[in-house]
Amino acid sequence: MHILLTGAAGFIGSHVAERLLARGDQVLGLDSLNDYYDPALKRARLQRLQGQPGFRFVQCDLADRAGMADVFAGPRFDRVIHLAAQAGVRYSITHPHAYLDANLTGFGHILEGCRTQQVDHLVYASSSSVYGGNTKMPFAETDAVDHPVSLYAASKKANELMAHAYSHLYRFPTTGLRFFTVYGPWGRPDMAYHLFTRAILAGEPIAVFNHGDMQRDFTYIDDITEGVLRVLDKPAPLSSAGAAPYRVFNIGNSEPVQLLDFIACIERALGKTAIKQLLPMQAGDVPATYASTQALQDWVGFVPSTPLAQGIARFVHWYCGYYGV
Ligand SMILES: NC(=O)c1ccc[n+]([C@@H]2O[C@H](COP(=O)([O-])OP(=O)(O)OC[C@H]3O[C@@H](n4cnc5c(N)ncnc54)[C@H](O)[C@@H]3O)[C@@H](O)[C@H]2O)c1
């Protein structure tokens, strides 16, 4: 298949690209290579893809209307995997425009491109953050998600609404994936596990928000890529009854972990104790996430299951090799 993969130099995107190329798909990777975090890491991920048969790369900003129209003016994509976005909850408090440009305007350009090309399936990244401060656990796709607590979360929920409108109007299947805190090798330097690892190794204090009283459903990267590929291969059917070919699924480990237990897991993998600086809750954060994965299981017969200790050990192994520590 000929696939457009946005966010190809990103954490999840680069792993998805590896899997697509390994099974023989033709991939056009798109990324702006922006400096939200160290672009050298993005280039290093990209370097592993460039030179592999079937991979091409275009540097483009999602918000660049003419640039995105050019991308879709080329040969038709069978499917589009849209992972590029301005990620991060906390950054959305200080840099709202990055989210408006990439996640709203940019997503609109993706939908328009898919419409003009009538692609067979658009799979895009949503987020567990759409559940906001919901207290009913585990979070299920049928729960109301009308109370986001950050602009990031609101932009992801908006993407789901926009996708539904296009699926309904133009009859092309869209599937949104609500990722739950993804971690693993080549992971993002702005995320807690990466920040914790760096600080613990350097003997510096780590910031523990809400005094450690938080739970996250940490999901290993290989489980995410498996889920993305399985979902990609199973678009919603075009029903004659007129229902929009639209789906949304959680992809999470379905096993929430206390933040302090998570830190202890990293400490064990590093063989070093963290200096914890207990701080209040940060604006935009939610106290807990916990994915129901029943809908994903029913749809593609797969759910994430990598144990945290195993995933963290692989992350630490990569971290020490990549950063030479
Ligand atoms: N990692 C997680 O825990 C997690 C959780 C929930 C949702 N998500 C979502 O999954 C997707 C991938 O996340 P990730 O962790 O790989 O993040 P990432 O930041 O590593 O990857 C995103 C990529 O998109 C690119 N990008 C950002 N803005 C762009 C723009 N305007 N134009 C073109 N490219 C742009 C970045 O350069 C980056 O390489 C994102 O949509 C994110 O919101 C991630």
Short mmCIF file of N, CA and C in Angstrom, two decimals, residues 33 152 175 184 223 325:
data_model
loop_
_atom_site.label_atom_id
_atom_site.label_comp_id
_atom_site.label_asym_id
_atom_site.label_seq_id
_atom_site.Cartn_x
_atom_site.Cartn_y
_atom_site.Cartn_z
N LEU A 33 9.81 18.68 11.59
CA LEU A 33 11.08 18.63 12.36
C LEU A 33 11.21 19.87 13.25
N TYR A 152 -4.88 21.21 24.64
CA TYR A 152 -4.43 19.99 23.93
C TYR A 152 -5.57 18.98 23.86
N THR A 175 -10.57 6.48 11.61
CA THR A 175 -10.46 5.84 12.93
C THR A 175 -9.53 6.67 13.81
N GLY A 184 8.86 4.13 25.65
CA GLY A 184 9.70 3.10 25.05
C GLY A 184 10.92 3.72 24.40
N ASP A 223 3.24 -2.16 21.55
CA ASP A 223 1.80 -2.44 21.62
C ASP A 223 1.02 -1.38 20.83
N VAL A 325 25.50 7.01 28.24
CA VAL A 325 25.70 7.08 29.71
C VAL A 325 25.70 5.67 30.30
#
